mmCIF file of C-alpha atoms and ligand atoms in Angstrom:
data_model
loop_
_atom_site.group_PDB
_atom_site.id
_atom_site.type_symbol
_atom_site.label_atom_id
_atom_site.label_comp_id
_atom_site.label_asym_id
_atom_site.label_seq_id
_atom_site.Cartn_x
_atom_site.Cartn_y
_atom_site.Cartn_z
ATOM 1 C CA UNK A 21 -32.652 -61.839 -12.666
ATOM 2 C CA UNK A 22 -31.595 -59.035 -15.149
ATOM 3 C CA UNK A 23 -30.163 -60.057 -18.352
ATOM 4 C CA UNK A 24 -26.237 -58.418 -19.068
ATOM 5 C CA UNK A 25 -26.584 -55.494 -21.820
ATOM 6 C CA UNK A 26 -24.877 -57.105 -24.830
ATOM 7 C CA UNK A 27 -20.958 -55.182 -24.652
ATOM 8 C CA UNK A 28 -18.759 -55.434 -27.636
ATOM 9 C CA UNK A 29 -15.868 -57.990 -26.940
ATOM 10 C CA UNK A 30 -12.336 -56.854 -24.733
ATOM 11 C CA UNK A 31 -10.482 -54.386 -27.302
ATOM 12 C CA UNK A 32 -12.430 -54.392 -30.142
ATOM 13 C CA UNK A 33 -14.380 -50.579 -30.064
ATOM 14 C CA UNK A 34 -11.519 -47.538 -29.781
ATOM 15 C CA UNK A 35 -12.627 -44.135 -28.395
ATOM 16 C CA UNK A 36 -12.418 -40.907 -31.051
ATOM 17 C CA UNK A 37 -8.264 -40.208 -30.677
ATOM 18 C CA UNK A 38 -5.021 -41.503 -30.315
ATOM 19 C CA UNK A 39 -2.039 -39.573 -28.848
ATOM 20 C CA UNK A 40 0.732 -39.574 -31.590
ATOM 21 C CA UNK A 41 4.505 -39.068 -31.359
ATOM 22 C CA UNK A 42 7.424 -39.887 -34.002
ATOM 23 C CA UNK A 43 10.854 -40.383 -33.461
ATOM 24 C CA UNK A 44 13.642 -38.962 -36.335
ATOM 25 C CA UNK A 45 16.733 -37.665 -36.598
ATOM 26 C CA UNK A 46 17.704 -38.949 -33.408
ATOM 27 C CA UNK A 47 14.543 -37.456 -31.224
ATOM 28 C CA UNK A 48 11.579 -37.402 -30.690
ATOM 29 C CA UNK A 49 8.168 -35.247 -32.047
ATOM 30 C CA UNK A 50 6.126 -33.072 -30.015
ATOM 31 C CA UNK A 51 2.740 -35.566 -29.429
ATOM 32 C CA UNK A 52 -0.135 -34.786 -30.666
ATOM 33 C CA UNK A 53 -3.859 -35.671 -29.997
ATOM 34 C CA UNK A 54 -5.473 -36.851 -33.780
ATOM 35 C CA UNK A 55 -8.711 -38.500 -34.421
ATOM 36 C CA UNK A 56 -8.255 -42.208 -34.781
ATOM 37 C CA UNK A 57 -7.938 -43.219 -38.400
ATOM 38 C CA UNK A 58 -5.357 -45.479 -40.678
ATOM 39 C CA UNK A 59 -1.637 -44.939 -40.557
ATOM 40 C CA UNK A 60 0.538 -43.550 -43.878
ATOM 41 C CA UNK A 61 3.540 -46.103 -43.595
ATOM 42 C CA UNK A 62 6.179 -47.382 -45.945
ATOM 43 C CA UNK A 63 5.597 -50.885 -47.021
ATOM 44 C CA UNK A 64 9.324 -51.512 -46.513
ATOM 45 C CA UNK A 65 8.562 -50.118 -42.641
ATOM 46 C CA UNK A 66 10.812 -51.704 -40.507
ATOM 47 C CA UNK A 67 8.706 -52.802 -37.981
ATOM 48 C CA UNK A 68 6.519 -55.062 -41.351
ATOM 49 C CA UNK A 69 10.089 -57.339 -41.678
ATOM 50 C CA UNK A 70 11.552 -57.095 -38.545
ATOM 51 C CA UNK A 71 9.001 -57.332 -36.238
ATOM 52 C CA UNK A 72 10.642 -54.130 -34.337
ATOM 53 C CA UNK A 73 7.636 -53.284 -32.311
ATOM 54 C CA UNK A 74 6.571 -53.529 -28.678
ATOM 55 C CA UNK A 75 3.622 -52.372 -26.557
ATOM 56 C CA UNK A 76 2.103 -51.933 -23.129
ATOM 57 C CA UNK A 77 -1.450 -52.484 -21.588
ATOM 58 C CA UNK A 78 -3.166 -51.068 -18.374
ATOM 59 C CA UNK A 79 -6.420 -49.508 -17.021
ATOM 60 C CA UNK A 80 -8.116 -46.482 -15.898
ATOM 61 C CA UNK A 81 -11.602 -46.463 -13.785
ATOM 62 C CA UNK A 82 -14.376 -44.359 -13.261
ATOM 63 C CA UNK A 83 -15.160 -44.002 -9.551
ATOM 64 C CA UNK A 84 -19.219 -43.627 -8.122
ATOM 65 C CA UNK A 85 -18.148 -39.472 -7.747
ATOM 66 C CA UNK A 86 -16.994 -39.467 -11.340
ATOM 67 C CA UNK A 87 -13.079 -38.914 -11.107
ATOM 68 C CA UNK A 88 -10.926 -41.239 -13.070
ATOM 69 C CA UNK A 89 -7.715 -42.813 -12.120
ATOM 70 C CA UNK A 90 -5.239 -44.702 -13.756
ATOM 71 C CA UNK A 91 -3.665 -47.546 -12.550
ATOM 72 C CA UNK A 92 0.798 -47.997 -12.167
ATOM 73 C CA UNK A 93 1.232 -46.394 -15.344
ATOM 74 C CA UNK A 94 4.691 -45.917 -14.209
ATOM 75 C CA UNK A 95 5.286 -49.445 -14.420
ATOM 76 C CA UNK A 96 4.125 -49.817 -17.131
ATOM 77 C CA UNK A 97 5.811 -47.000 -18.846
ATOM 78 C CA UNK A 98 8.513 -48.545 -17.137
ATOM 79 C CA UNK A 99 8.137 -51.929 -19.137
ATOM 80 C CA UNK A 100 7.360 -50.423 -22.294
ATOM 81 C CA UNK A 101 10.938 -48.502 -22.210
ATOM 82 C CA UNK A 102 12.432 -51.863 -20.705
ATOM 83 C CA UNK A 103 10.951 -53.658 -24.165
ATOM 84 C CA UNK A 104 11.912 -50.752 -26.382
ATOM 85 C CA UNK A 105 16.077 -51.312 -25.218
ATOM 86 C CA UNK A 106 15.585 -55.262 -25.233
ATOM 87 C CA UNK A 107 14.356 -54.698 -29.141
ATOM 88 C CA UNK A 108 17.049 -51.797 -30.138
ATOM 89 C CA UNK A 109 14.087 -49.212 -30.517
ATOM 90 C CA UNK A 110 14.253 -45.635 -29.670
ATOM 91 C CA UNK A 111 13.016 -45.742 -26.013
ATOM 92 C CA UNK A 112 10.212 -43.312 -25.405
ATOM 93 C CA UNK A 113 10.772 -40.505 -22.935
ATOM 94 C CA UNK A 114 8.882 -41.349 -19.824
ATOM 95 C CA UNK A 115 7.444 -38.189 -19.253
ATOM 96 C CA UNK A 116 6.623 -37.978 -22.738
ATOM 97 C CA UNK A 117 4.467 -41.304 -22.838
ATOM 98 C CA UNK A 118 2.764 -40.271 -19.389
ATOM 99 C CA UNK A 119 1.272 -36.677 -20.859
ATOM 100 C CA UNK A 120 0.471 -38.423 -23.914
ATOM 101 C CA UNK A 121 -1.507 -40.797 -22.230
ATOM 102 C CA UNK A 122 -3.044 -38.644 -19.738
ATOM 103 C CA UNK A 123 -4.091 -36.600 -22.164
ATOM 104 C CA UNK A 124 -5.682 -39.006 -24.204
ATOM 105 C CA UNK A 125 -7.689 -40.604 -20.707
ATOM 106 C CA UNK A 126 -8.815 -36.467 -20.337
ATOM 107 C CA UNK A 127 -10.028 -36.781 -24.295
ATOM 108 C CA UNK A 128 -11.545 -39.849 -24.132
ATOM 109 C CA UNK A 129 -12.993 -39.044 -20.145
ATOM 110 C CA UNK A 130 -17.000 -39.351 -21.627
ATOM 111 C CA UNK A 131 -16.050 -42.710 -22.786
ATOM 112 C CA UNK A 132 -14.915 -44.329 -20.126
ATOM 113 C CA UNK A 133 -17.238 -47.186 -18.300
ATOM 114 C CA UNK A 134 -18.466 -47.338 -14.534
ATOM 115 C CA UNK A 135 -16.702 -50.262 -12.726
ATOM 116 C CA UNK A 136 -16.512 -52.669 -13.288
ATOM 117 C CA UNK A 137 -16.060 -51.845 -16.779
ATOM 118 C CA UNK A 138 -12.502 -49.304 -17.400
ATOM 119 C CA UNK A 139 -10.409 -47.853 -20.079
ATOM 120 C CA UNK A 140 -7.851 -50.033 -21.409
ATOM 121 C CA UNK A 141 -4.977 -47.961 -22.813
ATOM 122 C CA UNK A 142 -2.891 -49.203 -25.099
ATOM 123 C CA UNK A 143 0.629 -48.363 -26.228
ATOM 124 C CA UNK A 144 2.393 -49.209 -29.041
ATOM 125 C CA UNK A 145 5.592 -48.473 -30.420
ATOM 126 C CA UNK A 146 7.312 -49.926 -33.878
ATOM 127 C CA UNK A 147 10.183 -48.840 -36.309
ATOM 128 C CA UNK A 148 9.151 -47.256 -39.718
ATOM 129 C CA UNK A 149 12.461 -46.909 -41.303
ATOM 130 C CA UNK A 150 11.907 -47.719 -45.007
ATOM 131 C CA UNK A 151 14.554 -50.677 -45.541
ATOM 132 C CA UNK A 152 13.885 -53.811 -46.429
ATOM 133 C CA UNK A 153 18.046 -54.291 -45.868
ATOM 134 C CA UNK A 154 17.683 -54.180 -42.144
ATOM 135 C CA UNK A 155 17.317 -57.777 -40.871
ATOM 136 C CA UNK A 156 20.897 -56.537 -38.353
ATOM 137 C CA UNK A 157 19.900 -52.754 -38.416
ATOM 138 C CA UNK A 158 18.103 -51.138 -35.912
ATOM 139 C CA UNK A 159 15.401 -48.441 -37.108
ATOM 140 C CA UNK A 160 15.865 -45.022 -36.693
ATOM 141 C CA UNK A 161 13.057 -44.110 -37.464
ATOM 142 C CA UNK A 162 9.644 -44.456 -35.706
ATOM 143 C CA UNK A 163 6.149 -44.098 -34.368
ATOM 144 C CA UNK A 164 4.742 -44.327 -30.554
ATOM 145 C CA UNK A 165 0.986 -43.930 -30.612
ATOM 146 C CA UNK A 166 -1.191 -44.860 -27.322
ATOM 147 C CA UNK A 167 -4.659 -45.625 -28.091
ATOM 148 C CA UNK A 168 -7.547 -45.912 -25.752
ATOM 149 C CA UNK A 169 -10.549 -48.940 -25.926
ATOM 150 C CA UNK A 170 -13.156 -49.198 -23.104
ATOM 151 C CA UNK A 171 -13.940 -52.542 -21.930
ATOM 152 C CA UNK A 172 -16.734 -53.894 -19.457
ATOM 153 C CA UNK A 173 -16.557 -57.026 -16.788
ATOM 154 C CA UNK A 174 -14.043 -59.287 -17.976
ATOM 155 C CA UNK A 175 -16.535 -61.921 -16.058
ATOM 156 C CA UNK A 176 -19.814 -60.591 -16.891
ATOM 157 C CA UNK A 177 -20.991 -64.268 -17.357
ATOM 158 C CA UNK A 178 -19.749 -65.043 -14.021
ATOM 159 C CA UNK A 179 -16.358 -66.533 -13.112
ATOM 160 C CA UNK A 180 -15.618 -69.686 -14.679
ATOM 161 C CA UNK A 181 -13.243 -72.424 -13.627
ATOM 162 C CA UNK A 182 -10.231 -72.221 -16.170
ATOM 163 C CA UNK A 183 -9.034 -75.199 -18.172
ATOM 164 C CA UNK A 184 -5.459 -75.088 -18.800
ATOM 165 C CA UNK A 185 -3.013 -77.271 -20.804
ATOM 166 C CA UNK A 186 0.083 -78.108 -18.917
ATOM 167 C CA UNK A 187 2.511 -77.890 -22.011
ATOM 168 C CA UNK A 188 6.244 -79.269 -20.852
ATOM 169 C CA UNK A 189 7.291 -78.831 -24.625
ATOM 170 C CA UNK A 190 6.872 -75.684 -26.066
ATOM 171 C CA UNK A 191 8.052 -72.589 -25.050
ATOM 172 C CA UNK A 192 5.870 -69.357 -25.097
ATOM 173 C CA UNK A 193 9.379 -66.629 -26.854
ATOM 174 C CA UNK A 194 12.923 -67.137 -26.962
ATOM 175 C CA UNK A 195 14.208 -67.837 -23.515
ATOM 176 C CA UNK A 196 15.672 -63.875 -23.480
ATOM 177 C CA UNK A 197 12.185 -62.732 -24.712
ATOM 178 C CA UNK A 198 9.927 -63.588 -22.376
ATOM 179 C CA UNK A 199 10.562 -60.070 -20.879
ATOM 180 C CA UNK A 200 9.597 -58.389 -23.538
ATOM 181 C CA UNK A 201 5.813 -57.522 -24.289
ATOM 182 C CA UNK A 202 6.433 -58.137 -28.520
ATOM 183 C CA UNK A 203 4.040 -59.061 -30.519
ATOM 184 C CA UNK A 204 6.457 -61.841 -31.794
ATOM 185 C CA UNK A 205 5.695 -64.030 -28.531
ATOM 186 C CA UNK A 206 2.255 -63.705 -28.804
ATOM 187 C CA UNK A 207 2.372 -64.712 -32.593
ATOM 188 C CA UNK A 208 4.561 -67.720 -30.983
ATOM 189 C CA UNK A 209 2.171 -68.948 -28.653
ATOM 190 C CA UNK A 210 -0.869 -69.213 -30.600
ATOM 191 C CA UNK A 211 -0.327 -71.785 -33.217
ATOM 192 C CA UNK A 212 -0.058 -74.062 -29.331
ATOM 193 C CA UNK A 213 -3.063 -72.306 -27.690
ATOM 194 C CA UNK A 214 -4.984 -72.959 -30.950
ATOM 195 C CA UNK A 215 -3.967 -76.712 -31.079
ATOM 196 C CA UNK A 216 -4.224 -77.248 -27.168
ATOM 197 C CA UNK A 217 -7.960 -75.551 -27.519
ATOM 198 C CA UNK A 218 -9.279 -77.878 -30.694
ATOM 199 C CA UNK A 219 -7.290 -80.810 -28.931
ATOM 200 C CA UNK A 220 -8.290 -80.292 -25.228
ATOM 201 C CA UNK A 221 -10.970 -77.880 -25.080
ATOM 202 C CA UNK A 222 -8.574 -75.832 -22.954
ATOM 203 C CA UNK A 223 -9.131 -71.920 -22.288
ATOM 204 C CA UNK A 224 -4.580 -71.770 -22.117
ATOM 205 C CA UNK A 225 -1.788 -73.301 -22.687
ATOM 206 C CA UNK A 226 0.439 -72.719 -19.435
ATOM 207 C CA UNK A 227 3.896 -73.098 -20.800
ATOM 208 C CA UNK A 228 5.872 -75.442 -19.085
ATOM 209 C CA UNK A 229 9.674 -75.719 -21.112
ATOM 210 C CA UNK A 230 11.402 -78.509 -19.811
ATOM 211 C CA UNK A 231 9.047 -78.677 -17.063
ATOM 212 C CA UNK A 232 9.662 -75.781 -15.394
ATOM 213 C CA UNK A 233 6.226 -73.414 -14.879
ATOM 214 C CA UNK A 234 6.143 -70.453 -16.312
ATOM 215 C CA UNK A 235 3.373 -68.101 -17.920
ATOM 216 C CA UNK A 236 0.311 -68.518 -20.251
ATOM 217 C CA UNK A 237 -0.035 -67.053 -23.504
ATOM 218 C CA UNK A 238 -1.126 -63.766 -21.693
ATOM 219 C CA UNK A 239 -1.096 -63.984 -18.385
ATOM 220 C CA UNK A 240 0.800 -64.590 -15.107
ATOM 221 C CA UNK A 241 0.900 -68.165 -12.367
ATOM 222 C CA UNK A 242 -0.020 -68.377 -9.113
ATOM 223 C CA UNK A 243 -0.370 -70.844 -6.737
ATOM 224 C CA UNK A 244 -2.180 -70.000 -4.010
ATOM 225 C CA UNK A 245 -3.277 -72.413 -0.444
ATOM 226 C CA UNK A 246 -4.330 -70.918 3.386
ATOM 227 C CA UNK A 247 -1.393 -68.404 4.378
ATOM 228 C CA UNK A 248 0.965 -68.995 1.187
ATOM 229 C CA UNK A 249 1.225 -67.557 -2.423
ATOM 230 C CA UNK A 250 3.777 -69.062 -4.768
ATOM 231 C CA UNK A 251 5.041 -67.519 -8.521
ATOM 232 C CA UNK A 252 7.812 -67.857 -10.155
ATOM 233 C CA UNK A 253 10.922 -65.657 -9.718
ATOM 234 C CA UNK A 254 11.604 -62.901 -11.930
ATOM 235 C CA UNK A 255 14.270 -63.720 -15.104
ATOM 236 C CA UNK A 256 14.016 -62.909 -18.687
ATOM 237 C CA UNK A 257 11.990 -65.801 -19.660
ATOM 238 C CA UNK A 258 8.687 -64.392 -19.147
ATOM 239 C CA UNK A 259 6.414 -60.867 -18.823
ATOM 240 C CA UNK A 260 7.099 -59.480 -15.511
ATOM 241 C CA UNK A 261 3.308 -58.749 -14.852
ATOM 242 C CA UNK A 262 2.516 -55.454 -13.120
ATOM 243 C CA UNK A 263 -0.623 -57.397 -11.713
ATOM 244 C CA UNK A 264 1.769 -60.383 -10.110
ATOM 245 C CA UNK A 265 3.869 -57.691 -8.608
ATOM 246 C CA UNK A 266 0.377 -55.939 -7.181
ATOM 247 C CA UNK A 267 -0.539 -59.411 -5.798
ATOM 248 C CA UNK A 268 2.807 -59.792 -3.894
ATOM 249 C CA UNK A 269 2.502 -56.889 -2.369
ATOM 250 C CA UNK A 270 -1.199 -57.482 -1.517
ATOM 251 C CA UNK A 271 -0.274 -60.707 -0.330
ATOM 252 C CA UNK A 272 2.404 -59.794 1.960
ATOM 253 C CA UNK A 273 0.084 -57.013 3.394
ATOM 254 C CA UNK A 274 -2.649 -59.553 3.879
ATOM 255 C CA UNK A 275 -0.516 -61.880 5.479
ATOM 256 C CA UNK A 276 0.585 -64.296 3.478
ATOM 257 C CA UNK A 277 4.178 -66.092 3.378
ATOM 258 C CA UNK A 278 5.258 -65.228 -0.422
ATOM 259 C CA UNK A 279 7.349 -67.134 -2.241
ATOM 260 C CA UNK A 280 9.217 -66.185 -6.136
ATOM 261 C CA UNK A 281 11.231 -69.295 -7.174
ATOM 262 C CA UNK A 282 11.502 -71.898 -9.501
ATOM 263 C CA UNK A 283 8.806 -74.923 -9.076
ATOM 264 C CA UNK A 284 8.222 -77.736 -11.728
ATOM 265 C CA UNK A 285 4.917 -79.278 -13.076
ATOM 266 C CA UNK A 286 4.745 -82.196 -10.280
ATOM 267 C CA UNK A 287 4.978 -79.930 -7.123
ATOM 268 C CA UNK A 288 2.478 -77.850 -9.151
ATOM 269 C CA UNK A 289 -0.075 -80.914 -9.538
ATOM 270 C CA UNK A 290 0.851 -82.032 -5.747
ATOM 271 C CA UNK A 291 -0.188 -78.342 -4.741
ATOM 272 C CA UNK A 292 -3.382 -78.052 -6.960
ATOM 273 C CA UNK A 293 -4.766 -81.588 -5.005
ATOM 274 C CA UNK A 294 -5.280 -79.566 -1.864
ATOM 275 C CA UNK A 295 -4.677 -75.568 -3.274
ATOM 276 C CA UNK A 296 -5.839 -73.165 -5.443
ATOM 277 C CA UNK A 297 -4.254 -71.926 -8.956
ATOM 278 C CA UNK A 298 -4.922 -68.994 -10.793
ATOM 279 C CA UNK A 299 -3.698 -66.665 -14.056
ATOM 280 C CA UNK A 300 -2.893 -63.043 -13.080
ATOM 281 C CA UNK A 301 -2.792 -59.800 -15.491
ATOM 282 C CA UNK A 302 -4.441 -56.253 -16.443
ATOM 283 C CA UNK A 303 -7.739 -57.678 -18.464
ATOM 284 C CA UNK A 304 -8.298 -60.964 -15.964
ATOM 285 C CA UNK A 305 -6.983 -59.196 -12.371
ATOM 286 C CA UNK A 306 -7.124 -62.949 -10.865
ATOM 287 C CA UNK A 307 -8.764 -65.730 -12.444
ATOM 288 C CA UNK A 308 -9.122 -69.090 -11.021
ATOM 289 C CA UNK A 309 -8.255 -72.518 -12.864
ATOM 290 C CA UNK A 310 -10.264 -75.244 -12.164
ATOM 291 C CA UNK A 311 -8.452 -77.623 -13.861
ATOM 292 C CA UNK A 312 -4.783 -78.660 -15.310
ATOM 293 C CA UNK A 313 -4.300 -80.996 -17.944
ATOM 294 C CA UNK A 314 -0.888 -83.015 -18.357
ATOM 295 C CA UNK A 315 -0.118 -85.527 -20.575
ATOM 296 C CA UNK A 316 -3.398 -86.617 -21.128
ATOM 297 C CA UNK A 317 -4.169 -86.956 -17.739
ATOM 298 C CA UNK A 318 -7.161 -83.840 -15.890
ATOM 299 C CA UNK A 319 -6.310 -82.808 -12.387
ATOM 300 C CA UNK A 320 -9.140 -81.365 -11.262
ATOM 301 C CA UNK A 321 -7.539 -77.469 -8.918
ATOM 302 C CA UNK A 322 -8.915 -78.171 -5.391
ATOM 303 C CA UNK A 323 -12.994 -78.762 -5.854
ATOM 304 C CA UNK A 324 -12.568 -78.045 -9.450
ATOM 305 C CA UNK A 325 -14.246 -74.324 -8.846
ATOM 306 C CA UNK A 326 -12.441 -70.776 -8.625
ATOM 307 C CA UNK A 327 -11.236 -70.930 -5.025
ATOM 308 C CA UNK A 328 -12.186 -68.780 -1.788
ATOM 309 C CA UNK A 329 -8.608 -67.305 -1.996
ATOM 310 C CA UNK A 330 -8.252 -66.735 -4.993
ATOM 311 C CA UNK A 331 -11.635 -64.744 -5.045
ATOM 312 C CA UNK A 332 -10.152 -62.514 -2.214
ATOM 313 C CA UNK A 333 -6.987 -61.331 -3.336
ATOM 314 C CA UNK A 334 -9.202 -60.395 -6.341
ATOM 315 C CA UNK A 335 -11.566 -58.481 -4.696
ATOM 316 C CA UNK A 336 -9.037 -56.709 -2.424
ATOM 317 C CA UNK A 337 -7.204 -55.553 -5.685
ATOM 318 C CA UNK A 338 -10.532 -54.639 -7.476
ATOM 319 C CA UNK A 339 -11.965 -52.788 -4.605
ATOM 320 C CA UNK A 340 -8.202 -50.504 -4.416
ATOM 321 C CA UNK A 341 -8.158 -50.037 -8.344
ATOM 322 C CA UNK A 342 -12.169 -48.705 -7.799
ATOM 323 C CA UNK A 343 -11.810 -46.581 -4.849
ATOM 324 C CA UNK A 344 -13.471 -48.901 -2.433
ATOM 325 C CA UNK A 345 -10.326 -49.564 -0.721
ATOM 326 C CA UNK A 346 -7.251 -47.382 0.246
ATOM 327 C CA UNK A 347 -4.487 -46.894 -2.102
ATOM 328 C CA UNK A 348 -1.782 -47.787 0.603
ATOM 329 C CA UNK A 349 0.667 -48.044 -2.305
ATOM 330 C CA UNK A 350 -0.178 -44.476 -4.314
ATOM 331 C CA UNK A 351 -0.856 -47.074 -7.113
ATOM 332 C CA UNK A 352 -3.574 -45.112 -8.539
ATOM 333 C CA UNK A 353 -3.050 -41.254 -10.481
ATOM 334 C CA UNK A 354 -6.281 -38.943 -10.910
ATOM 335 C CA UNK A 355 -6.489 -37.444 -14.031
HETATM 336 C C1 PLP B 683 2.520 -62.888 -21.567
HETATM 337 C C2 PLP B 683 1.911 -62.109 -20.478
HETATM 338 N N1 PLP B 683 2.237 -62.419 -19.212
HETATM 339 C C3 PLP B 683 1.722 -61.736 -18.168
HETATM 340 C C4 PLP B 683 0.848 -60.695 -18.366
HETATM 341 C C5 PLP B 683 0.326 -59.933 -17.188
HETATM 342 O O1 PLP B 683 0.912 -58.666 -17.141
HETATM 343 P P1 PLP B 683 0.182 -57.456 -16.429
HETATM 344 O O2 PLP B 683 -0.198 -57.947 -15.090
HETATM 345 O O3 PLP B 683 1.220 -56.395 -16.366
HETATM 346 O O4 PLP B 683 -0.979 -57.102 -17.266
HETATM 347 C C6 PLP B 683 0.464 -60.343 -19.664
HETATM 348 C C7 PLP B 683 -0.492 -59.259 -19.895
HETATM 349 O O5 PLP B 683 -0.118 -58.157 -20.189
HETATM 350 C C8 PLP B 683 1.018 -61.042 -20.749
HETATM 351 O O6 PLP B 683 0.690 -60.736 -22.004
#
């Protein structure tokens, strides 16, 4: 057996640039392309005291002849400018955002892994008006920067079994948050995560309010058995994941019988005795839970292992976002 190459942890090495735009005087900069370095901002910024800030996350690859391709940046862009409205920031232009990020992929095109490693690209918009006055004022001014990170096999030790805290509790945002990709919800759900992880030697907390299933801190819910896929239906109380929407589709191409609605944690449990169960998003793709704890009580997820289903409708999205597979959808952009 060959050992793994020791790869620096998901997000933590940036390539050289970041594309750059700002947004004054009611529009917005030409972008530009600058070498990555520390940001000249006002300590009274805005976005410092009133969290005004959202961002976005997605993936290109390198395919075996070289080319890269992106993945539904449009939905993505599309999200970002849905966050930006929900948060009374200046939305970025579409168009804009898309250049600026192609043209930081085409910068940063020596740096990005073979499969199944990619480029994460990253996002990120916040206010930088200098008022420390404005807890009920928007900002009008600020900065949208995208910056670029590769990242290797999200399972290079192999795919583990998740352990997941059913929490009927807590919530993961604000009930009209959950749409929004802020970095306020994620702030929100990790005091929980942290507990539920020293407590219950969990991986996540799936949040549960009032025992209705939602989402993890990060990720999307699926339940999954022969023929049938079941997630919750979109509303504002949690991140409509590009990834759960590429699953649908998959699903319903494949076959399956999908269902969006409301379930609660005991037809959840009753599922997992026979089904499979599994976290959906950009850095994961599909990752199976083994087992769900609630109340003190461990429900082992089928056999307790990542399921046979669940390790399909994985590899049929991996295999399209690589080139293996048609892009039936036109999901994928070369750059
Ligand atoms: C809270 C939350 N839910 C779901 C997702 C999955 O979204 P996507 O599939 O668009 O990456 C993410 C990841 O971005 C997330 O942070």
């Amino acid at each position: 057996m060959t050992s793994q190459p020791q790869r620096p942890a998901f997000g933590t090495v940036l390539t050289s640039h970041m594309a750059v735009a700002t947004y004054k005087d009611g529009h917005w900069s030409r972008s530009e392309l600058n070498p990555v370095a520390p940001l000249n901002l006002s300590p009274a910024a805005h976005v410092l005291h009133y969290s005004s800030t959202c961002f976005e996350g997605f993936k290109a690859f390198r395919r075996k002849d070289g080319s890269i391709h992106v993945f539904r940046m449009d939905r993505h862009i599309q999200r970002m400018r849905q966050s930006a409205r929900q948060l009374v920031l200046p939305e970025p232009d579409a168009q804009q955002l898309a250049e600026m990020v192609r043209g930081l992929i085409d910068k940063s095109r020596d740096a990005v892994p073979e499969a199944p490693g990619a480029l994460y690209l990253r996002p990120i918009l916040f206010g930088t008006s200098a008022n420390i006055g404005a807890a009920a004022t928007p900002t009008t001014e600020a900065m949208l920067i995208v910056l670029a990170s590769p990242v290797w096999d999200y399972f290079a030790g192999g795919m583990k079994p998740l352990r997941i805290l059913v929490d009927d509790v807590n919530t993961r945002s604000a009930a009209q948050m959950g749409m929004v990709k802020t970095g306020g919800n994620y702030a929100a759900a990790l005091g929980p995560t942290l507990s539920a992880r020293a407590k219950h030697q969990v991986d996540q907390v799936l949040f549960c309010p009032g025992g209705e299933v939602q989402e993890t801190g990060a990720a999307n819910f699926f339940l999954i058995r022969q023929g049938e896929l079941l997630t919750r239906s979109l509303d504002a109380t949690f991140l409509h994941g590009v990834t759960r929407d590429s699953l649908l589709t998959l699903g319903r191409d494949m076959g399956y019988s999908v269902s969006e609605r409301v379930f609660n944690v005991q037809e959840m449990l009753e599922w997992a005795r026979t089904g499979e169960a599994a976290l959906s998003g950009t850095a994961a793709v599909l990752a199976g839970v083994g087992t769900l704890i609630h109340r003190g009580t461990e429900y082992p997820v089928g056999n307790g292992d990542v399921g046979p289903l669940t390790r399909a409708l994985r590899a049929q999205l991996v295999a399209i976002q690589q080139g293996d597979a048609p892009d039936r959808h036109g999901w994928l952009e070369q750059i």
